[in-house]
Amino acid sequence: MKFPISISMKGRKVIELNKKVFAVGVFAAGLASFAQYASATEYPLTLENCGRTLTFDQAPNRVVSLGQSSTELLYLLGLADRVVGTAVWLGPVQEQFRDVNATIPRLADNDPSFESVVGQKPDLVTTQFQWHIGPNGKVGTIDQFAELSIPVYTAPADCVGKDNTTGGDGTRIDAFSMDQIYQGIADLSKIFDVEERGADLIADFKAREQAAREKVAAVNGKGISALFWFSSAEIDVDPFVAGQKGAPAYVMSILGVENVIDSNDEWPTVGWETIARTNPDIIVIGKMDRRRFPADDWELKMQFLKSDPVTRQMNAVKSGNIVVMDAQSMNPTMRTIDGIETLAKAIEAFEATQ
């Protein structure tokens, strides 16, 4: 990859950038000040989640978390001591949680059994995806857990503006927004009576979003085009690329980047000849530990782009403007914020080479 690590800016541009960095600092400080006024939870607590009403008489003490993003969010809120089991891991846990995560039972790397989840005697189950626990959940249904008086909290990013009755991963009706992630943080911080921690975390994420916007604005980076390639059923067939309603679309939109794929599907399959005609400035490829498909391997993606007679003619490939991104940053999770920062850095470097 030919992106430089940093670029040199002189004179007026340095002054303008410093002003913008200062503005981000003021923005973050304001959010942090707001976080200090978060109130303590009053029980019983009742809240709405994915069309259901949940009531808690006290903060849960035993939580089983299905989905890496849901688990890492609990860790970020300082609730690792409440987690008694995890499952559905797409990659390594965040570095700062490696030690504590090693002490918590992993029920399965992928889908755990219903029996293994209830066997932990949880007073709450959190799930990242409704296809694990939902109307037709692979692990179990909401009703099955309700019969045992076990509430289930589903990440809003997987149900708000989304129809999960269509099979598979469902159909996103409305475009994803980080507001759905912030709603999940706010809900869990209320459930566990750690609202100040939740408000601080939201403030930090929003400040990071703003800083990424400022980074792109500082180099006049708006108007660049990009393609996000998640994976492919086979390395040389039509790839799964980001449409207009998923997490990558949000990443591109807030940075002023043009998505060359105009489909309203979250992950449509589009032919390489069609993609080549759009000739994106930047290609982002997903990196994951999963090996469901050969193209889950980012190095195979890279080899294909550079060797295929169609793809190797694209400007992004010829100039080396290919960005490797954690696939979880391409999903509607809290790691989407990392994807925003990764793309902003790539845009900064792209502009520096023009």
mmCIF file of N, CA and C in Angstrom, residues 220-336:
data_model
loop_
_atom_site.group_PDB
_atom_site.id
_atom_site.type_symbol
_atom_site.label_atom_id
_atom_site.label_comp_id
_atom_site.label_asym_id
_atom_site.label_seq_id
_atom_site.Cartn_x
_atom_site.Cartn_y
_atom_site.Cartn_z
ATOM 1 N N ASN A 220 -9.278 18.938 2.286
ATOM 2 C CA ASN A 220 -10.254 19.072 1.198
ATOM 3 C C ASN A 220 -10.530 17.724 0.539
ATOM 4 N N GLY A 221 -10.766 16.727 1.383
ATOM 5 C CA GLY A 221 -10.889 15.364 0.891
ATOM 6 C C GLY A 221 -12.273 14.926 0.464
ATOM 7 N N LYS A 222 -13.266 15.787 0.562
ATOM 8 C CA LYS A 222 -14.607 15.384 0.164
ATOM 9 C C LYS A 222 -14.703 15.204 -1.356
ATOM 10 N N GLY A 223 -15.556 14.276 -1.770
ATOM 11 C CA GLY A 223 -15.748 14.035 -3.193
ATOM 12 C C GLY A 223 -14.950 12.871 -3.727
ATOM 13 N N ILE A 224 -14.104 12.274 -2.903
ATOM 14 C CA ILE A 224 -13.386 11.061 -3.294
ATOM 15 C C ILE A 224 -14.382 9.915 -3.371
ATOM 16 N N SER A 225 -14.160 8.969 -4.280
ATOM 17 C CA SER A 225 -15.052 7.820 -4.404
ATOM 18 C C SER A 225 -14.389 6.575 -3.824
ATOM 19 N N ALA A 226 -15.233 5.649 -3.328
ATOM 20 C CA ALA A 226 -14.684 4.448 -2.707
ATOM 21 C C ALA A 226 -15.591 3.250 -2.928
ATOM 22 N N LEU A 227 -14.988 2.068 -2.851
ATOM 23 C CA LEU A 227 -15.690 0.791 -2.895
ATOM 24 C C LEU A 227 -15.300 -0.011 -1.664
ATOM 25 N N PHE A 228 -16.286 -0.594 -0.976
ATOM 26 C CA PHE A 228 -16.024 -1.490 0.158
ATOM 27 C C PHE A 228 -16.336 -2.918 -0.285
ATOM 28 N N TRP A 229 -15.320 -3.793 -0.267
ATOM 29 C CA TRP A 229 -15.464 -5.196 -0.632
ATOM 30 C C TRP A 229 -15.354 -6.029 0.633
ATOM 31 N N PHE A 230 -16.479 -6.661 1.025
ATOM 32 C CA PHE A 230 -16.484 -7.481 2.240
ATOM 33 C C PHE A 230 -15.926 -8.872 1.964
ATOM 34 N N SER A 231 -16.547 -9.597 1.029
ATOM 35 C CA SER A 231 -16.096 -10.939 0.695
ATOM 36 C C SER A 231 -16.750 -11.368 -0.616
ATOM 37 N N SER A 232 -16.560 -12.652 -0.992
ATOM 38 C CA SER A 232 -17.177 -13.226 -2.189
ATOM 39 C C SER A 232 -17.348 -14.719 -1.951
ATOM 40 N N ALA A 233 -18.400 -15.297 -2.548
ATOM 41 C CA ALA A 233 -18.625 -16.732 -2.411
ATOM 42 C C ALA A 233 -17.455 -17.524 -2.996
ATOM 43 N N GLU A 234 -16.892 -17.021 -4.075
ATOM 44 C CA GLU A 234 -15.648 -17.530 -4.659
ATOM 45 C C GLU A 234 -14.817 -16.319 -5.027
ATOM 46 N N ILE A 235 -13.525 -16.468 -5.084
ATOM 47 C CA ILE A 235 -12.652 -15.311 -5.239
ATOM 48 C C ILE A 235 -12.892 -14.588 -6.565
ATOM 49 N N ASP A 236 -13.336 -15.310 -7.600
ATOM 50 C CA ASP A 236 -13.457 -14.682 -8.917
ATOM 51 C C ASP A 236 -14.905 -14.481 -9.349
ATOM 52 N N VAL A 237 -15.860 -14.540 -8.411
ATOM 53 C CA VAL A 237 -17.254 -14.286 -8.763
ATOM 54 C C VAL A 237 -17.665 -12.913 -8.250
ATOM 55 N N ASP A 238 -18.899 -12.518 -8.566
ATOM 56 C CA ASP A 238 -19.378 -11.199 -8.155
ATOM 57 C C ASP A 238 -19.220 -11.019 -6.639
ATOM 58 N N PRO A 239 -18.570 -9.960 -6.203
ATOM 59 C CA PRO A 239 -18.293 -9.768 -4.777
ATOM 60 C C PRO A 239 -19.470 -9.171 -4.017
ATOM 61 N N PHE A 240 -19.472 -9.404 -2.695
ATOM 62 C CA PHE A 240 -20.381 -8.705 -1.802
ATOM 63 C C PHE A 240 -19.751 -7.341 -1.492
ATOM 64 N N VAL A 241 -20.405 -6.287 -1.956
ATOM 65 C CA VAL A 241 -19.871 -4.939 -1.756
ATOM 66 C C VAL A 241 -20.913 -4.089 -1.022
ATOM 67 N N ALA A 242 -20.459 -2.996 -0.448
ATOM 68 C CA ALA A 242 -21.336 -2.178 0.382
ATOM 69 C C ALA A 242 -22.285 -1.339 -0.448
ATOM 70 N N GLY A 243 -23.579 -1.466 -0.145
ATOM 71 C CA GLY A 243 -24.588 -0.625 -0.770
ATOM 72 C C GLY A 243 -24.810 0.644 0.032
ATOM 73 N N GLN A 244 -26.009 1.184 -0.049
ATOM 74 C CA GLN A 244 -26.278 2.519 0.480
ATOM 75 C C GLN A 244 -26.829 2.548 1.904
ATOM 76 N N LYS A 245 -27.043 1.385 2.547
ATOM 77 C CA LYS A 245 -27.740 1.422 3.831
ATOM 78 C C LYS A 245 -27.002 0.790 5.007
ATOM 79 N N GLY A 246 -25.846 0.225 4.779
ATOM 80 C CA GLY A 246 -25.117 -0.413 5.854
ATOM 81 C C GLY A 246 -24.101 0.492 6.520
ATOM 82 N N ALA A 247 -23.267 -0.107 7.376
ATOM 83 C CA ALA A 247 -22.260 0.656 8.114
ATOM 84 C C ALA A 247 -21.248 1.352 7.198
ATOM 85 N N PRO A 248 -20.727 0.691 6.134
ATOM 86 C CA PRO A 248 -19.785 1.401 5.258
ATOM 87 C C PRO A 248 -20.397 2.630 4.604
ATOM 88 N N ALA A 249 -21.695 2.542 4.257
ATOM 89 C CA ALA A 249 -22.360 3.704 3.660
ATOM 90 C C ALA A 249 -22.367 4.872 4.638
ATOM 91 N N TYR A 250 -22.581 4.575 5.921
ATOM 92 C CA TYR A 250 -22.537 5.634 6.937
ATOM 93 C C TYR A 250 -21.131 6.214 7.035
ATOM 94 N N VAL A 251 -20.132 5.336 7.059
ATOM 95 C CA VAL A 251 -18.735 5.784 7.133
ATOM 96 C C VAL A 251 -18.435 6.737 5.981
ATOM 97 N N MET A 252 -18.825 6.350 4.774
ATOM 98 C CA MET A 252 -18.547 7.188 3.611
ATOM 99 C C MET A 252 -19.331 8.495 3.652
ATOM 100 N N SER A 253 -20.585 8.416 4.052
ATOM 101 C CA SER A 253 -21.436 9.610 3.987
ATOM 102 C C SER A 253 -20.968 10.709 4.921
ATOM 103 N N ILE A 254 -20.556 10.351 6.137
ATOM 104 C CA ILE A 254 -20.175 11.416 7.071
ATOM 105 C C ILE A 254 -18.830 12.031 6.706
ATOM 106 N N LEU A 255 -18.051 11.326 5.877
ATOM 107 C CA LEU A 255 -16.765 11.873 5.449
ATOM 108 C C LEU A 255 -16.855 12.519 4.070
ATOM 109 N N GLY A 256 -18.044 12.528 3.487
ATOM 110 C CA GLY A 256 -18.213 13.155 2.179
ATOM 111 C C GLY A 256 -17.652 12.345 1.043
ATOM 112 N N VAL A 257 -17.583 11.022 1.213
ATOM 113 C CA VAL A 257 -17.041 10.130 0.190
ATOM 114 C C VAL A 257 -18.192 9.560 -0.643
ATOM 115 N N GLU A 258 -17.991 9.482 -1.950
ATOM 116 C CA GLU A 258 -18.997 8.930 -2.844
ATOM 117 C C GLU A 258 -18.919 7.413 -2.849
ATOM 118 N N ASN A 259 -20.025 6.751 -2.557
ATOM 119 C CA ASN A 259 -20.109 5.300 -2.671
ATOM 120 C C ASN A 259 -20.424 4.955 -4.118
ATOM 121 N N VAL A 260 -19.542 4.222 -4.784
ATOM 122 C CA VAL A 260 -19.742 3.941 -6.208
ATOM 123 C C VAL A 260 -20.846 2.909 -6.448
ATOM 124 N N ILE A 261 -21.318 2.273 -5.387
ATOM 125 C CA ILE A 261 -22.407 1.299 -5.499
ATOM 126 C C ILE A 261 -23.699 1.980 -5.079
ATOM 127 N N ASP A 262 -24.666 2.089 -5.987
ATOM 128 C CA ASP A 262 -25.887 2.840 -5.686
ATOM 129 C C ASP A 262 -27.055 1.956 -5.263
ATOM 130 N N SER A 263 -26.817 0.672 -5.036
ATOM 131 C CA SER A 263 -27.873 -0.241 -4.612
ATOM 132 C C SER A 263 -28.349 0.079 -3.198
ATOM 133 N N ASN A 264 -29.649 -0.073 -2.944
ATOM 134 C CA ASN A 264 -30.188 0.109 -1.611
ATOM 135 C C ASN A 264 -30.020 -1.124 -0.733
ATOM 136 N N ASP A 265 -29.584 -2.234 -1.311
ATOM 137 C CA ASP A 265 -29.279 -3.414 -0.510
ATOM 138 C C ASP A 265 -28.062 -3.122 0.371
ATOM 139 N N GLU A 266 -28.035 -3.776 1.527
ATOM 140 C CA GLU A 266 -26.910 -3.546 2.433
ATOM 141 C C GLU A 266 -25.614 -4.116 1.864
ATOM 142 N N TRP A 267 -25.667 -5.355 1.326
ATOM 143 C CA TRP A 267 -24.488 -5.998 0.738
ATOM 144 C C TRP A 267 -24.874 -6.661 -0.584
ATOM 145 N N PRO A 268 -25.088 -5.889 -1.633
ATOM 146 C CA PRO A 268 -25.425 -6.487 -2.929
ATOM 147 C C PRO A 268 -24.208 -7.172 -3.553
ATOM 148 N N THR A 269 -24.460 -8.095 -4.478
ATOM 149 C CA THR A 269 -23.385 -8.644 -5.300
ATOM 150 C C THR A 269 -23.388 -7.885 -6.623
ATOM 151 N N VAL A 270 -22.201 -7.424 -7.020
ATOM 152 C CA VAL A 270 -22.069 -6.605 -8.222
ATOM 153 C C VAL A 270 -20.883 -7.140 -9.033
ATOM 154 N N GLY A 271 -21.035 -7.224 -10.339
ATOM 155 C CA GLY A 271 -19.981 -7.745 -11.195
ATOM 156 C C GLY A 271 -18.769 -6.820 -11.258
ATOM 157 N N TRP A 272 -17.591 -7.417 -11.435
ATOM 158 C CA TRP A 272 -16.364 -6.625 -11.456
ATOM 159 C C TRP A 272 -16.289 -5.692 -12.659
ATOM 160 N N GLU A 273 -16.857 -6.088 -13.775
ATOM 161 C CA GLU A 273 -16.833 -5.185 -14.936
ATOM 162 C C GLU A 273 -17.656 -3.925 -14.655
ATOM 163 N N THR A 274 -18.779 -4.104 -13.962
ATOM 164 C CA THR A 274 -19.593 -2.946 -13.571
ATOM 165 C C THR A 274 -18.834 -2.067 -12.594
ATOM 166 N N ILE A 275 -18.183 -2.701 -11.619
ATOM 167 C CA ILE A 275 -17.403 -1.942 -10.633
ATOM 168 C C ILE A 275 -16.258 -1.199 -11.312
ATOM 169 N N ALA A 276 -15.581 -1.880 -12.241
ATOM 170 C CA ALA A 276 -14.430 -1.266 -12.915
ATOM 171 C C ALA A 276 -14.837 -0.001 -13.662
ATOM 172 N N ARG A 277 -16.044 0.008 -14.187
ATOM 173 C CA ARG A 277 -16.504 1.201 -14.914
ATOM 174 C C ARG A 277 -16.683 2.398 -13.967
ATOM 175 N N THR A 278 -16.961 2.132 -12.705
ATOM 176 C CA THR A 278 -17.091 3.231 -11.741
ATOM 177 C C THR A 278 -15.729 3.773 -11.329
ATOM 178 N N ASN A 279 -14.687 2.937 -11.451
ATOM 179 C CA ASN A 279 -13.290 3.334 -11.217
ATOM 180 C C ASN A 279 -13.106 4.103 -9.905
ATOM 181 N N PRO A 280 -13.359 3.478 -8.749
ATOM 182 C CA PRO A 280 -13.250 4.191 -7.467
ATOM 183 C C PRO A 280 -11.826 4.652 -7.179
ATOM 184 N N ASP A 281 -11.725 5.755 -6.452
ATOM 185 C CA ASP A 281 -10.401 6.271 -6.070
ATOM 186 C C ASP A 281 -9.730 5.374 -5.036
ATOM 187 N N ILE A 282 -10.547 4.797 -4.139
ATOM 188 C CA ILE A 282 -10.041 3.966 -3.048
ATOM 189 C C ILE A 282 -10.862 2.685 -2.996
ATOM 190 N N ILE A 283 -10.194 1.560 -2.769
ATOM 191 C CA ILE A 283 -10.876 0.290 -2.543
ATOM 192 C C ILE A 283 -10.553 -0.164 -1.121
ATOM 193 N N VAL A 284 -11.597 -0.463 -0.350
ATOM 194 C CA VAL A 284 -11.434 -0.942 1.020
ATOM 195 C C VAL A 284 -11.802 -2.415 1.050
ATOM 196 N N ILE A 285 -10.884 -3.264 1.535
ATOM 197 C CA ILE A 285 -11.151 -4.700 1.581
ATOM 198 C C ILE A 285 -11.219 -5.170 3.029
ATOM 199 N N GLY A 286 -12.140 -6.091 3.295
ATOM 200 C CA GLY A 286 -12.362 -6.569 4.649
ATOM 201 C C GLY A 286 -11.352 -7.623 5.079
ATOM 202 N N LYS A 287 -10.887 -7.495 6.322
ATOM 203 C CA LYS A 287 -9.983 -8.473 6.925
ATOM 204 C C LYS A 287 -10.708 -9.145 8.077
ATOM 205 N N MET A 288 -10.736 -10.483 8.087
ATOM 206 C CA MET A 288 -11.448 -11.213 9.137
ATOM 207 C C MET A 288 -10.785 -12.552 9.379
ATOM 208 N N ASP A 289 -11.016 -13.123 10.564
ATOM 209 C CA ASP A 289 -10.522 -14.462 10.864
ATOM 210 C C ASP A 289 -11.428 -15.530 10.266
ATOM 211 N N ARG A 290 -12.696 -15.183 10.037
ATOM 212 C CA ARG A 290 -13.656 -16.124 9.476
ATOM 213 C C ARG A 290 -13.173 -16.637 8.118
ATOM 214 N N ARG A 291 -13.433 -17.914 7.846
ATOM 215 C CA ARG A 291 -13.080 -18.480 6.549
ATOM 216 C C ARG A 291 -14.272 -19.237 5.966
ATOM 217 N N ARG A 292 -15.416 -18.584 5.979
ATOM 218 C CA ARG A 292 -16.608 -19.164 5.366
ATOM 219 C C ARG A 292 -16.437 -19.233 3.855
ATOM 220 N N PHE A 293 -15.843 -18.196 3.278
ATOM 221 C CA PHE A 293 -15.577 -18.123 1.850
ATOM 222 C C PHE A 293 -14.079 -17.920 1.632
ATOM 223 N N PRO A 294 -13.537 -18.366 0.486
ATOM 224 C CA PRO A 294 -12.119 -18.124 0.204
ATOM 225 C C PRO A 294 -11.750 -16.643 0.280
ATOM 226 N N ALA A 295 -12.660 -15.784 -0.201
ATOM 227 C CA ALA A 295 -12.367 -14.350 -0.225
ATOM 228 C C ALA A 295 -12.461 -13.697 1.144
ATOM 229 N N ASP A 296 -12.726 -14.491 2.194
ATOM 230 C CA ASP A 296 -12.626 -13.933 3.546
ATOM 231 C C ASP A 296 -11.174 -13.557 3.854
ATOM 232 N N ASP A 297 -10.237 -14.166 3.140
ATOM 233 C CA ASP A 297 -8.807 -13.899 3.299
ATOM 234 C C ASP A 297 -8.454 -12.613 2.548
ATOM 235 N N TRP A 298 -8.043 -11.594 3.286
ATOM 236 C CA TRP A 298 -7.772 -10.298 2.651
ATOM 237 C C TRP A 298 -6.588 -10.380 1.685
ATOM 238 N N GLU A 299 -5.641 -11.274 1.936
ATOM 239 C CA GLU A 299 -4.492 -11.381 1.042
ATOM 240 C C GLU A 299 -4.906 -11.950 -0.320
ATOM 241 N N LEU A 300 -5.887 -12.863 -0.312
ATOM 242 C CA LEU A 300 -6.412 -13.364 -1.584
ATOM 243 C C LEU A 300 -7.151 -12.261 -2.329
ATOM 244 N N LYS A 301 -7.866 -11.430 -1.586
ATOM 245 C CA LYS A 301 -8.513 -10.284 -2.230
ATOM 246 C C LYS A 301 -7.474 -9.406 -2.915
ATOM 247 N N MET A 302 -6.399 -9.125 -2.208
ATOM 248 C CA MET A 302 -5.354 -8.258 -2.745
ATOM 249 C C MET A 302 -4.733 -8.873 -3.997
ATOM 250 N N GLN A 303 -4.441 -10.169 -3.940
ATOM 251 C CA GLN A 303 -3.860 -10.844 -5.105
ATOM 252 C C GLN A 303 -4.800 -10.789 -6.302
ATOM 253 N N PHE A 304 -6.086 -11.000 -6.045
ATOM 254 C CA PHE A 304 -7.059 -10.972 -7.133
ATOM 255 C C PHE A 304 -7.109 -9.597 -7.783
ATOM 256 N N LEU A 305 -7.188 -8.557 -6.973
ATOM 257 C CA LEU A 305 -7.274 -7.201 -7.516
ATOM 258 C C LEU A 305 -6.078 -6.878 -8.407
ATOM 259 N N LYS A 306 -4.907 -7.364 -8.035
ATOM 260 C CA LYS A 306 -3.692 -7.032 -8.771
ATOM 261 C C LYS A 306 -3.451 -7.929 -9.984
ATOM 262 N N SER A 307 -4.139 -9.088 -10.044
ATOM 263 C CA SER A 307 -3.872 -10.029 -11.129
ATOM 264 C C SER A 307 -5.011 -10.161 -12.137
ATOM 265 N N ASP A 308 -6.237 -9.913 -11.722
ATOM 266 C CA ASP A 308 -7.372 -10.057 -12.637
ATOM 267 C C ASP A 308 -7.267 -9.015 -13.753
ATOM 268 N N PRO A 309 -7.494 -9.411 -15.005
ATOM 269 C CA PRO A 309 -7.338 -8.476 -16.132
ATOM 270 C C PRO A 309 -8.284 -7.281 -16.084
ATOM 271 N N VAL A 310 -9.422 -7.414 -15.410
ATOM 272 C CA VAL A 310 -10.354 -6.295 -15.288
ATOM 273 C C VAL A 310 -9.986 -5.407 -14.108
ATOM 274 N N THR A 311 -9.829 -5.995 -12.934
ATOM 275 C CA THR A 311 -9.620 -5.195 -11.718
ATOM 276 C C THR A 311 -8.269 -4.482 -11.693
ATOM 277 N N ARG A 312 -7.250 -5.092 -12.305
ATOM 278 C CA ARG A 312 -5.923 -4.482 -12.233
ATOM 279 C C ARG A 312 -5.819 -3.195 -13.045
ATOM 280 N N GLN A 313 -6.849 -2.914 -13.878
ATOM 281 C CA GLN A 313 -6.845 -1.681 -14.656
ATOM 282 C C GLN A 313 -7.452 -0.501 -13.896
ATOM 283 N N MET A 314 -8.080 -0.775 -12.755
ATOM 284 C CA MET A 314 -8.679 0.311 -11.987
ATOM 285 C C MET A 314 -7.595 1.197 -11.376
ATOM 286 N N ASN A 315 -7.862 2.498 -11.341
ATOM 287 C CA ASN A 315 -6.871 3.441 -10.822
ATOM 288 C C ASN A 315 -6.460 3.137 -9.392
ATOM 289 N N ALA A 316 -7.424 2.739 -8.556
ATOM 290 C CA ALA A 316 -7.111 2.458 -7.155
ATOM 291 C C ALA A 316 -6.109 1.325 -7.032
ATOM 292 N N VAL A 317 -6.212 0.334 -7.918
ATOM 293 C CA VAL A 317 -5.301 -0.800 -7.877
ATOM 294 C C VAL A 317 -3.935 -0.399 -8.429
ATOM 295 N N LYS A 318 -3.923 0.297 -9.562
ATOM 296 C CA LYS A 318 -2.648 0.709 -10.167
ATOM 297 C C LYS A 318 -1.849 1.639 -9.273
ATOM 298 N N SER A 319 -2.551 2.479 -8.520
ATOM 299 C CA SER A 319 -1.847 3.436 -7.648
ATOM 300 C C SER A 319 -1.647 2.914 -6.228
ATOM 301 N N GLY A 320 -2.154 1.728 -5.943
ATOM 302 C CA GLY A 320 -1.966 1.149 -4.613
ATOM 303 C C GLY A 320 -2.874 1.726 -3.545
ATOM 304 N N ASN A 321 -3.973 2.340 -3.957
ATOM 305 C CA ASN A 321 -4.895 2.928 -2.983
ATOM 306 C C ASN A 321 -5.919 1.885 -2.519
ATOM 307 N N ILE A 322 -5.386 0.845 -1.887
ATOM 308 C CA ILE A 322 -6.195 -0.246 -1.345
ATOM 309 C C ILE A 322 -6.014 -0.252 0.174
ATOM 310 N N VAL A 323 -7.114 -0.175 0.887
ATOM 311 C CA VAL A 323 -7.087 -0.081 2.343
ATOM 312 C C VAL A 323 -7.601 -1.386 2.931
ATOM 313 N N VAL A 324 -6.845 -1.950 3.864
ATOM 314 C CA VAL A 324 -7.269 -3.150 4.578
ATOM 315 C C VAL A 324 -7.959 -2.716 5.867
ATOM 316 N N MET A 325 -9.208 -3.160 6.044
ATOM 317 C CA MET A 325 -9.995 -2.732 7.204
ATOM 318 C C MET A 325 -10.566 -3.945 7.927
ATOM 319 N N ASP A 326 -10.536 -3.907 9.239
ATOM 320 C CA ASP A 326 -11.174 -4.935 10.056
ATOM 321 C C ASP A 326 -12.639 -5.067 9.620
ATOM 322 N N ALA A 327 -13.046 -6.278 9.270
ATOM 323 C CA ALA A 327 -14.406 -6.482 8.767
ATOM 324 C C ALA A 327 -15.464 -6.075 9.787
ATOM 325 N N GLN A 328 -15.121 -6.127 11.081
ATOM 326 C CA GLN A 328 -16.096 -5.709 12.089
ATOM 327 C C GLN A 328 -16.383 -4.217 12.010
ATOM 328 N N SER A 329 -15.452 -3.463 11.456
ATOM 329 C CA SER A 329 -15.688 -2.033 11.243
ATOM 330 C C SER A 329 -16.630 -1.798 10.081
ATOM 331 N N MET A 330 -16.849 -2.842 9.257
ATOM 332 C CA MET A 330 -17.787 -2.752 8.151
ATOM 333 C C MET A 330 -19.188 -3.196 8.565
ATOM 334 N N ASN A 331 -19.314 -3.741 9.770
ATOM 335 C CA ASN A 331 -20.603 -4.164 10.288
ATOM 336 C C ASN A 331 -21.153 -3.085 11.214
ATOM 337 N N PRO A 332 -22.459 -3.082 11.453
ATOM 338 C CA PRO A 332 -23.049 -2.067 12.331
ATOM 339 C C PRO A 332 -22.752 -2.356 13.804
ATOM 340 N N THR A 333 -21.536 -2.055 14.213
ATOM 341 C CA THR A 333 -21.091 -2.307 15.580
ATOM 342 C C THR A 333 -20.385 -1.056 16.092
ATOM 343 N N MET A 334 -19.946 -1.110 17.341
ATOM 344 C CA MET A 334 -19.218 0.028 17.886
ATOM 345 C C MET A 334 -17.866 0.189 17.189
ATOM 346 N N ARG A 335 -17.373 -0.873 16.509
ATOM 347 C CA ARG A 335 -16.107 -0.753 15.794
ATOM 348 C C ARG A 335 -16.258 0.026 14.489
ATOM 349 N N THR A 336 -17.481 0.391 14.139
ATOM 350 C CA THR A 336 -17.672 1.261 12.977
ATOM 351 C C THR A 336 -16.888 2.554 13.153
#
